mmCIF file of C-alpha atoms in Angstrom:
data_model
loop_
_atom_site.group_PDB
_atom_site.id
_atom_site.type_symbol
_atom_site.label_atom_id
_atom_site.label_comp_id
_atom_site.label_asym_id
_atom_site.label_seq_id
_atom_site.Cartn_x
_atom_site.Cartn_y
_atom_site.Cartn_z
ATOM 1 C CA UNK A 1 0.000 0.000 0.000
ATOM 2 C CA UNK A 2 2.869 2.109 0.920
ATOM 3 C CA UNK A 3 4.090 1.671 -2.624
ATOM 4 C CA UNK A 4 1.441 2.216 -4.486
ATOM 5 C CA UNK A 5 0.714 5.574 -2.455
ATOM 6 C CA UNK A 6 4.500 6.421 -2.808
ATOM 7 C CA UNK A 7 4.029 5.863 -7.045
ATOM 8 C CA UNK A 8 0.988 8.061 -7.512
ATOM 9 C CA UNK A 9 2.378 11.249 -5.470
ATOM 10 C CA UNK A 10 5.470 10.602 -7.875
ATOM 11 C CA UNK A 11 3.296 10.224 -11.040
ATOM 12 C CA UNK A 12 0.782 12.811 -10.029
ATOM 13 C CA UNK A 13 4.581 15.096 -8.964
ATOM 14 C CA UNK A 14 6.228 14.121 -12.545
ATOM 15 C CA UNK A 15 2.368 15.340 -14.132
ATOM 16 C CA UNK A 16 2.679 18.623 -12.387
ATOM 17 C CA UNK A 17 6.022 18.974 -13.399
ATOM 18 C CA UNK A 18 5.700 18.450 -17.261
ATOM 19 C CA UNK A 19 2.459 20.985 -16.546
ATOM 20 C CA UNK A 20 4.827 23.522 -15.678
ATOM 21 C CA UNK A 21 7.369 23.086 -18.271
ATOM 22 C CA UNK A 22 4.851 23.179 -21.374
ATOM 23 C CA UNK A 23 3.185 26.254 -19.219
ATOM 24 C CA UNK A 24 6.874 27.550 -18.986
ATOM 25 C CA UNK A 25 7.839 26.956 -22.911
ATOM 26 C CA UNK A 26 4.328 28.644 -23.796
ATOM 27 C CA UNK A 27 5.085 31.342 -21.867
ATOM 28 C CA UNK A 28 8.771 31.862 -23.286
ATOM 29 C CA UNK A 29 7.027 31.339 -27.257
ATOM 30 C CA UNK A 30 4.496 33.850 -26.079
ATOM 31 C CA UNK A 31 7.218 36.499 -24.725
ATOM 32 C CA UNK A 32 9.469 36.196 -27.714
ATOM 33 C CA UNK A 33 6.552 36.499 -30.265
ATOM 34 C CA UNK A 34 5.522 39.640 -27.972
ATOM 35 C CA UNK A 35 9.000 40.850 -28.851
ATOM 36 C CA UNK A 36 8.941 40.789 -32.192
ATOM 37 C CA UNK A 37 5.537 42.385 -32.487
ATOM 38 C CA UNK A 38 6.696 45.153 -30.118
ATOM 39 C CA UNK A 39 9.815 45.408 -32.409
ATOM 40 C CA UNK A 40 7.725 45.594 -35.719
ATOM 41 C CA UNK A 41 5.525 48.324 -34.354
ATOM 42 C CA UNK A 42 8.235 50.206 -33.415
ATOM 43 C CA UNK A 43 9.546 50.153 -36.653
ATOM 44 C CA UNK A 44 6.204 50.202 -38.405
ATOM 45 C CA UNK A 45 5.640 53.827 -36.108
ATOM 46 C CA UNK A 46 9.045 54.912 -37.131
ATOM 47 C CA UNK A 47 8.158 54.462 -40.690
ATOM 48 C CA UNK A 48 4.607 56.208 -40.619
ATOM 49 C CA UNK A 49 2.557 53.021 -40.701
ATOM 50 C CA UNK A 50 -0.415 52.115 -38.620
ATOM 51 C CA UNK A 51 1.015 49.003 -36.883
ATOM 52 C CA UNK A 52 -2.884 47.158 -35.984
ATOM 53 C CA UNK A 53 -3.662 46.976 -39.833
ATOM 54 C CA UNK A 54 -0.392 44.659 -40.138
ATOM 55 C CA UNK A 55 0.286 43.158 -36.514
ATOM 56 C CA UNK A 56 -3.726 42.914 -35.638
ATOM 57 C CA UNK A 57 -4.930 42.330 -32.044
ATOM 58 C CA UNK A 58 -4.418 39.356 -29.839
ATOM 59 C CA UNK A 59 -5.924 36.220 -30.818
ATOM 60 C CA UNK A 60 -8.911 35.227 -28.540
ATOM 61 C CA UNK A 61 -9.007 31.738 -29.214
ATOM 62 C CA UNK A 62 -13.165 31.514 -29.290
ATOM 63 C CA UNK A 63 -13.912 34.443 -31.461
ATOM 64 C CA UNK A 64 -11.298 32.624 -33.843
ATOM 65 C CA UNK A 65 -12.622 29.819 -33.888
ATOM 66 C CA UNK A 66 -16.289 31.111 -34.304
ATOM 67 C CA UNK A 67 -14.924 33.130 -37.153
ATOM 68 C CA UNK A 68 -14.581 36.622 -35.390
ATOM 69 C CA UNK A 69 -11.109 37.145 -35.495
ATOM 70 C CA UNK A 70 -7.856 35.627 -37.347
ATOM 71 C CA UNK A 71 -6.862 31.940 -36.491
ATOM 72 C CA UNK A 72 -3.654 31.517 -34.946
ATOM 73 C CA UNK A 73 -1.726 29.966 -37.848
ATOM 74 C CA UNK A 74 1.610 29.740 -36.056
ATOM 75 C CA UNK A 75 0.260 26.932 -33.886
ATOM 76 C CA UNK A 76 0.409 24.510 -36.704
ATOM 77 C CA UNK A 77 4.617 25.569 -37.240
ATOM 78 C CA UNK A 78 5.592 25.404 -34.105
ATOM 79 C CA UNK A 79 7.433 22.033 -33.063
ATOM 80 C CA UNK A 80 4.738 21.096 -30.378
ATOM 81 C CA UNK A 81 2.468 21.628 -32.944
ATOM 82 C CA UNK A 82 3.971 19.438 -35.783
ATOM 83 C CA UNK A 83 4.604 16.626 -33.409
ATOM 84 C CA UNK A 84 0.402 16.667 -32.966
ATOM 85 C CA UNK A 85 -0.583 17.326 -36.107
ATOM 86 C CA UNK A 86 2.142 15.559 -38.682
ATOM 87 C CA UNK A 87 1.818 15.972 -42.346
ATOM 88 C CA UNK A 88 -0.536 12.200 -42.302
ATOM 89 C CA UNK A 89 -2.554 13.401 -39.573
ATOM 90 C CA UNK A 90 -3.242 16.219 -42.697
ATOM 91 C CA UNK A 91 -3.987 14.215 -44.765
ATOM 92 C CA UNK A 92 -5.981 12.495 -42.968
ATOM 93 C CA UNK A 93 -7.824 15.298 -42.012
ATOM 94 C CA UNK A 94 -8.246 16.374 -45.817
ATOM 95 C CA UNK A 95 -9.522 12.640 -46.795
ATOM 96 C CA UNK A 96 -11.999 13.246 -44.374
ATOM 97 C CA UNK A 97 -13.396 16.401 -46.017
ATOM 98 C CA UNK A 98 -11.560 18.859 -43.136
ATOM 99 C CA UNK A 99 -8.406 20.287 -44.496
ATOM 100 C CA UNK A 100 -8.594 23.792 -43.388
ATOM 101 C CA UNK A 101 -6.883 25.333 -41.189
ATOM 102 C CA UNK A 102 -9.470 25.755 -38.708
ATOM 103 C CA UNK A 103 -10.028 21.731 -38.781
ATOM 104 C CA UNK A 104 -6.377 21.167 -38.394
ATOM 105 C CA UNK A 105 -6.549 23.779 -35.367
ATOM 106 C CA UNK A 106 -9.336 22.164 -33.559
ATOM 107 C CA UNK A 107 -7.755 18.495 -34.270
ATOM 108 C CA UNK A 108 -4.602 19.803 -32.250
ATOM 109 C CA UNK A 109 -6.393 20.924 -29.195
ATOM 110 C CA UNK A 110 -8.272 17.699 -29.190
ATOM 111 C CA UNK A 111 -5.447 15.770 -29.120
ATOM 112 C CA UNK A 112 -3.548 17.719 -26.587
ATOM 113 C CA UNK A 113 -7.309 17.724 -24.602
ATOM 114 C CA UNK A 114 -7.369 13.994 -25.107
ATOM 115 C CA UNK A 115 -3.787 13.299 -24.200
ATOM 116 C CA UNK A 116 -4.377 15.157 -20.672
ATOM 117 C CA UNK A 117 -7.727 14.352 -19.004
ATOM 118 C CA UNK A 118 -7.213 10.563 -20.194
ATOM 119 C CA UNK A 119 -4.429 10.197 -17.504
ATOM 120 C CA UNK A 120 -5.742 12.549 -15.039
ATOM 121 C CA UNK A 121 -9.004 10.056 -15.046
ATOM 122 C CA UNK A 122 -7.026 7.333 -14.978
ATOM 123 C CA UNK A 123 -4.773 8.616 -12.090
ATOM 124 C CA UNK A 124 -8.584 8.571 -9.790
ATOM 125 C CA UNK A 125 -9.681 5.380 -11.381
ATOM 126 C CA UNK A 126 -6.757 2.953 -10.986
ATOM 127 C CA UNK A 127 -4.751 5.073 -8.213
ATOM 128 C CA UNK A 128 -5.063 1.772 -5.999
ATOM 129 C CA UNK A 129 -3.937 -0.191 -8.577
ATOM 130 C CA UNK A 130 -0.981 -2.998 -8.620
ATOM 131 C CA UNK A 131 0.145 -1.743 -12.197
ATOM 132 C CA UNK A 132 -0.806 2.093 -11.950
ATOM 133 C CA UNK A 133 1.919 3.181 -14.104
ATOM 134 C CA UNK A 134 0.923 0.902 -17.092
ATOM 135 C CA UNK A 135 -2.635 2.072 -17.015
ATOM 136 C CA UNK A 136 -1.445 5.598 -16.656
ATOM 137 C CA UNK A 137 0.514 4.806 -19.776
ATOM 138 C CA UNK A 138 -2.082 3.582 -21.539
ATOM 139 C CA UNK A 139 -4.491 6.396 -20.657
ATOM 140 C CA UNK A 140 -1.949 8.026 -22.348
ATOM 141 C CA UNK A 141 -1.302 6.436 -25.477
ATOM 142 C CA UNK A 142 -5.295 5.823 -25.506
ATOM 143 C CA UNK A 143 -5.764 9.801 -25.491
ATOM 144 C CA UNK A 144 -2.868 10.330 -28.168
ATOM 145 C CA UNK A 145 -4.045 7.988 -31.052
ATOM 146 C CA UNK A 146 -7.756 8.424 -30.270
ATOM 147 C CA UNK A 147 -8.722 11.422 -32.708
ATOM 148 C CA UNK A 148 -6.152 9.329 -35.435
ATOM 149 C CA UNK A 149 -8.106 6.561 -35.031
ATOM 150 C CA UNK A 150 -11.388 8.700 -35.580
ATOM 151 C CA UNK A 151 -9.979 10.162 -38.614
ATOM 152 C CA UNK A 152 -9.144 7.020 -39.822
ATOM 153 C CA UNK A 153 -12.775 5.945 -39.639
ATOM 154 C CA UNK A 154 -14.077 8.718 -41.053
ATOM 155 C CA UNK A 155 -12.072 8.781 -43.639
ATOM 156 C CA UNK A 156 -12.776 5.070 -44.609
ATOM 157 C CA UNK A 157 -16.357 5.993 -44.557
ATOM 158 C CA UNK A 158 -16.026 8.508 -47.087
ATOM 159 C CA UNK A 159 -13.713 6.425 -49.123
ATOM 160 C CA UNK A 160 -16.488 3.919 -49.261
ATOM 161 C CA UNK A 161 -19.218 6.355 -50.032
ATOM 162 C CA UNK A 162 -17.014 7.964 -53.130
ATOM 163 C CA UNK A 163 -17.092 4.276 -54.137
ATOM 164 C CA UNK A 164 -20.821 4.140 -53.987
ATOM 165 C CA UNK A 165 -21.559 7.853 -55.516
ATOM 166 C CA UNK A 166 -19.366 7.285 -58.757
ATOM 167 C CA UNK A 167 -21.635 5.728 -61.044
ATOM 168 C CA UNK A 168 -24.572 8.239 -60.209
ATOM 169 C CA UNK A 169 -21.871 11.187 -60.720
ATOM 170 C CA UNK A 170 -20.889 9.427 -64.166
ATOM 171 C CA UNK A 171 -24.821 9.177 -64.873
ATOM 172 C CA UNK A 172 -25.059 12.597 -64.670
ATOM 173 C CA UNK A 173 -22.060 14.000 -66.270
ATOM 174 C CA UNK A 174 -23.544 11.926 -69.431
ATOM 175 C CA UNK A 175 -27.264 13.327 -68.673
ATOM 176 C CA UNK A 176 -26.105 17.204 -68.642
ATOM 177 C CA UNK A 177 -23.463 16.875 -71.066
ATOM 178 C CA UNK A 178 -26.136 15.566 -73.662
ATOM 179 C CA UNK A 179 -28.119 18.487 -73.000
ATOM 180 C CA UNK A 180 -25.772 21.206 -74.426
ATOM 181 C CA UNK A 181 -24.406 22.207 -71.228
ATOM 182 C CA UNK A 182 -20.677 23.116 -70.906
ATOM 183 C CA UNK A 183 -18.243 21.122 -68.846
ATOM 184 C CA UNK A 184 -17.824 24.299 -66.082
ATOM 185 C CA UNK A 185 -21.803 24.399 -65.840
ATOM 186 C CA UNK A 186 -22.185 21.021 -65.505
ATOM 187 C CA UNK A 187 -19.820 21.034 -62.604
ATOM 188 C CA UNK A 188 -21.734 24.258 -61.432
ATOM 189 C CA UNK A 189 -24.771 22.268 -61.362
ATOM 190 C CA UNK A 190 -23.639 19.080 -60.172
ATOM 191 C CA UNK A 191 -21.812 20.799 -57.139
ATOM 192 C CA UNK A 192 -24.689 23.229 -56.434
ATOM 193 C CA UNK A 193 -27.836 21.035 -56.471
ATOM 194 C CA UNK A 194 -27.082 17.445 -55.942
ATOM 195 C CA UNK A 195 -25.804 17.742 -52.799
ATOM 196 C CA UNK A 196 -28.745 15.337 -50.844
ATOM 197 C CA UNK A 197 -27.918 12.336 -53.418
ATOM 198 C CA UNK A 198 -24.246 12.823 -53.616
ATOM 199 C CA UNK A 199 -23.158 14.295 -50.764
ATOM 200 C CA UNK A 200 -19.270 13.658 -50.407
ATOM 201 C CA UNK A 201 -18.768 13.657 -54.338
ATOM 202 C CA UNK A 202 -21.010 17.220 -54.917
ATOM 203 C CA UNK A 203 -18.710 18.534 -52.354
ATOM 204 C CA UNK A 204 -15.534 18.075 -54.146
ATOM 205 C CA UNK A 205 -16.754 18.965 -57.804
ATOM 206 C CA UNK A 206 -17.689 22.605 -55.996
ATOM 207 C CA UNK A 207 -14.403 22.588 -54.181
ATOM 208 C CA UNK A 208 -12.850 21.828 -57.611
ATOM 209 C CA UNK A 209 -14.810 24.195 -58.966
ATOM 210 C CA UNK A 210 -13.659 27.107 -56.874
ATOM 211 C CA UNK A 211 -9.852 25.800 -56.731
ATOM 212 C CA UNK A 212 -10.518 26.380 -60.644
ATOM 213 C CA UNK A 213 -12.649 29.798 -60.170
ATOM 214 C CA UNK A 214 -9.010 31.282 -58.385
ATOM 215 C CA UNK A 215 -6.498 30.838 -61.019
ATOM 216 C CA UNK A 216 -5.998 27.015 -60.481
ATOM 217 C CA UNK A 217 -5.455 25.071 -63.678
ATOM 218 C CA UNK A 218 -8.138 22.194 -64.062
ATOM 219 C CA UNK A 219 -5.902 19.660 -64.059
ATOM 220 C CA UNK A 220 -4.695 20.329 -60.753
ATOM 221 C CA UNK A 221 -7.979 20.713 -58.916
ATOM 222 C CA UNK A 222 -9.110 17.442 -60.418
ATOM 223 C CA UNK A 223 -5.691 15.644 -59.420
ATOM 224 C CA UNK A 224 -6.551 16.913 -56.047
ATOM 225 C CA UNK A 225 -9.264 14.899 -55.674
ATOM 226 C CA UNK A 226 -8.535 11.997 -57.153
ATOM 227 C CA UNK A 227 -4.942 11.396 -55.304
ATOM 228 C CA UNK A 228 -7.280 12.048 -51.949
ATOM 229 C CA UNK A 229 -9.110 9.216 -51.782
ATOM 230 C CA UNK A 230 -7.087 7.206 -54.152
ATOM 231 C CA UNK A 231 -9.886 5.640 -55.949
ATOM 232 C CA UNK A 232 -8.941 4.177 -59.337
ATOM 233 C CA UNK A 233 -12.208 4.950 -61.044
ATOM 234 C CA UNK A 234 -12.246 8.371 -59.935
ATOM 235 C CA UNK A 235 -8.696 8.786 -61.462
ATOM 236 C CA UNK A 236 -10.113 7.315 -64.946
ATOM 237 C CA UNK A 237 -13.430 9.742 -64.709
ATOM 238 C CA UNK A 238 -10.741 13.023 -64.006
ATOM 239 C CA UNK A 239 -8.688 12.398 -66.619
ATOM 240 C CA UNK A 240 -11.689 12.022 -68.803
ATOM 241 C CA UNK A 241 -13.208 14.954 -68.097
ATOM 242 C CA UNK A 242 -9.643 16.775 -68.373
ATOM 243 C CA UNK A 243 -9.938 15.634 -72.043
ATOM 244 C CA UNK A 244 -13.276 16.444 -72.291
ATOM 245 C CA UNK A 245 -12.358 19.763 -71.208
ATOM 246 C CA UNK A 246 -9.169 20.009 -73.643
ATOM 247 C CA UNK A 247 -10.514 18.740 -76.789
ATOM 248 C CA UNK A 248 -13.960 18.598 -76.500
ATOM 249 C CA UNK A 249 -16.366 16.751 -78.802
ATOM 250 C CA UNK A 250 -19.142 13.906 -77.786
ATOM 251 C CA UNK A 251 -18.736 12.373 -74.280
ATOM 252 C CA UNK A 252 -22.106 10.531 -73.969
ATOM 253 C CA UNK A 253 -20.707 7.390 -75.337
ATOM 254 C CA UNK A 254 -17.777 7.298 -73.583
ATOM 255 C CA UNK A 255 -20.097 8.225 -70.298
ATOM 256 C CA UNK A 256 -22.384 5.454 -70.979
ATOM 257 C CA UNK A 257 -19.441 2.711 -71.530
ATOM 258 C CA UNK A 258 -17.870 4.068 -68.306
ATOM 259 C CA UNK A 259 -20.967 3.823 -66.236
ATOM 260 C CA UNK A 260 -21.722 0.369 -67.671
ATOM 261 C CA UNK A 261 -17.952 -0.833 -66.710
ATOM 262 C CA UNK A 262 -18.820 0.105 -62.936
ATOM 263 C CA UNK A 263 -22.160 -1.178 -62.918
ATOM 264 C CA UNK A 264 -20.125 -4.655 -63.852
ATOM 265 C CA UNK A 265 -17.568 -3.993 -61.406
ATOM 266 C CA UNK A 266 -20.262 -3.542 -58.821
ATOM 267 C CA UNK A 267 -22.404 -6.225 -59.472
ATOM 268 C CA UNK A 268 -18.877 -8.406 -59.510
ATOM 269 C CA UNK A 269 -18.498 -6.998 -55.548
ATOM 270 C CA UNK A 270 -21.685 -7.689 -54.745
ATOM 271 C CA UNK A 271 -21.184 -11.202 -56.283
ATOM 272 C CA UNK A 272 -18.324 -12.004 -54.652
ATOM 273 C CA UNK A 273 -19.867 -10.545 -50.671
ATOM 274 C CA UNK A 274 -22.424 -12.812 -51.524
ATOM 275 C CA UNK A 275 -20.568 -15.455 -51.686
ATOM 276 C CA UNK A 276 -18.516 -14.820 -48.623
ATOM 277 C CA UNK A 277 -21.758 -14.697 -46.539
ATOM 278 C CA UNK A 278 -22.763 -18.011 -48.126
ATOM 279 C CA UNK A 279 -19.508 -19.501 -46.615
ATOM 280 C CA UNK A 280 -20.204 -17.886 -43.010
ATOM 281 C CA UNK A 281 -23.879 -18.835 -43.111
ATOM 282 C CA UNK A 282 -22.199 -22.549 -43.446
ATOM 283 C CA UNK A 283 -20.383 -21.885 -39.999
ATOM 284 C CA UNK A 284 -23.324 -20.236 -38.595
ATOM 285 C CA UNK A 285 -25.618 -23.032 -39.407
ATOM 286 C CA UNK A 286 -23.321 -25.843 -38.015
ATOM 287 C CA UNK A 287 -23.077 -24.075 -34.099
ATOM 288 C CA UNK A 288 -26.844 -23.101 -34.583
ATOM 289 C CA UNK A 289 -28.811 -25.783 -36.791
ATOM 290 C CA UNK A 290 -26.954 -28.716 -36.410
ATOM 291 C CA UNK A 291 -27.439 -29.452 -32.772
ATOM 292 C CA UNK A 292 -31.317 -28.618 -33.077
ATOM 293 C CA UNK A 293 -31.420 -30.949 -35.878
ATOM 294 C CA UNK A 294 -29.569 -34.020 -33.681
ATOM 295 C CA UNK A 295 -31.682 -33.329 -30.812
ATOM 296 C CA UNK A 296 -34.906 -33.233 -33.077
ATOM 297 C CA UNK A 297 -34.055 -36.370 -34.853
ATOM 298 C CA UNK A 298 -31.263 -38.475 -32.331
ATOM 299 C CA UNK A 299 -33.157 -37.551 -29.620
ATOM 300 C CA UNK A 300 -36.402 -40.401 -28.962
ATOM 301 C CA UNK A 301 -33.747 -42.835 -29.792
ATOM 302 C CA UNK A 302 -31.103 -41.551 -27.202
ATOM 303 C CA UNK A 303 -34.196 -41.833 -24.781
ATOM 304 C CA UNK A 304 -34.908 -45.390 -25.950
ATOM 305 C CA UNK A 305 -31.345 -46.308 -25.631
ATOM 306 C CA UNK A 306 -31.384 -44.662 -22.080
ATOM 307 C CA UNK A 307 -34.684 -46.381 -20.842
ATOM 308 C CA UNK A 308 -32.951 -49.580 -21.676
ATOM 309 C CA UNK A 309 -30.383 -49.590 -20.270
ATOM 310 C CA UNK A 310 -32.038 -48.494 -16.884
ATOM 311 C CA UNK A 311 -34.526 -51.431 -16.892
ATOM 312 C CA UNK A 312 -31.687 -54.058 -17.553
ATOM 313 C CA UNK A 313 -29.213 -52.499 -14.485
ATOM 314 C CA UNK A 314 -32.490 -53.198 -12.096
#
């Protein structure tokens, strides 16, 4: 008991401690950005120059995040914050359909939140505990990879759902295409007003559409999305509709033989899931079925066999 007690004033000491030495590093990042900014406006008052329409005010962290004032951007470069949120963890986060700034803001402090009050729950749950420092450890690691492992699920979702959206999108490329529309207003339209039916792939046609809108080349805003979720189809369909968009001429065709290809492909998957259920059914049926069956059919003569061999031991 002694021990234990003796471990979890240590733990709970060495907690404090690394408290205090994040608290102390913040503080120091704080004071030497401070610097800076005092230089600059020095110099920016030297010069003539109104030093709030360059420096701006402090950051309060939940107007910025509600959209009143200017995210704190430098989070994201500083070493603390590339250690939390590494260049998969991005991503990640852009797989998902979150890779703004903002998103990659709010995944930090989740982490960091997540990577705290796991331990300090843990230190009140198993403070009595034989192996306190392993479950304190585990808290831990728990709290660390939690949001990754969200991300990861989320993103497989979507992945799957891109999968299942594709042949409607190709449908209605085809569809607007062979009513005289352009390429850039059937992307507008697409992006705009199918958003109940498609509503992972409408999302990234209007992203690509705005990338495009800014100056951004076609080609690149469609290679965006197709290296995101890395979705072979989707790869074939952009660098269609790149041609479509660099020659021209009649696409229907080519629509309708795509479309057709991942109807097959689909029906192929479904074929072969089938078929895998067929072959757990068999397992299913053997721990289920099978015993029902023996004691349905086995069982009078197991009785028989039983009365038997009473009446001949009397």
């Amino acid at each position: 008991m002694e021990t234990s007690r003796l471990l979890l004033m240590l733990s709970v000491a060495f907690l404090m401690l690394a408290a205090l030495v994040a608290a102390g590093l913040i503080a120091y990042a704080h004071q030497r950005r401070e610097r800076s900014s005092q230089v600059m406006t020095d110099a920016l008052n030297r010069s003539g120059v109104t030093a709030a329409a360059v420096l701006g005010k402090p950051v309060n962290i939940l107007k910025a995040f509600n959209g009143g004032e200017a995210l704190p951007e430098h989070w994201l470069n500083t070493s603390f914050g590339k250690a939390l949120v590494a260049e998969e963890d991005r991503i990640l986060l852009g797989k998902c359909g979150w890779g703004s700034t903002r998103s990659q803001l709010q995944y930090l402090i989740a982490r960091s939140v997540c990577a705290l009050v796991l331990p300090l729950l843990g230190i009140f749950v198993f403070s009595g505990s034989k192996n306190f420092l392993f479950y304190l450890f585990a808290a831990f690691v728990v709290g660390f990879l939690a949001p990754k492992w969200v991300l990861r699920s989320v993103a497989g979702r979507r992945r799957a759902s891109v999968a299942r959206e594709l042949p409607l999108l190709v449908d209605l490329l085809g569809l607007l295409q062979g009513t005289g529309m352009s390429l850039d207003q059937t992307l507008q339209v697409i992006g705009s007003d199918f958003g109940n039916v498609m509503p992972v792939l409408s999302k990234e046609v209007m992203l690509a559409n705005q990338q495009y809108s800014r100056g951004s080349t076609r080609e690149r805003s469609f290679g965006r999305m197709s290296e995101v979720y890395q979705n072979e189809n989707l790869a074939n369909l952009t660098s269609l509709m790149l041609q479509i968009d660099k020659y021209g001429g009649a696409v229907q065709e080519p629509l309708r033989v795509f479309g057709e290809r991942l109807r097959e492909q689909r029906k192929a998957k479904m074929k072969e899931l089938i078929g895998k259920i067929s072959v757990k059914m068999t397992g299913v049926m053997v721990v289920t079925l099978l015993p029902a069956l023996i004691i349905i059919t086995a069982g009078p003569g197991f009785l028989a066999v039983i009365q038997a061999l009473g009446e001949m031991s009397k």
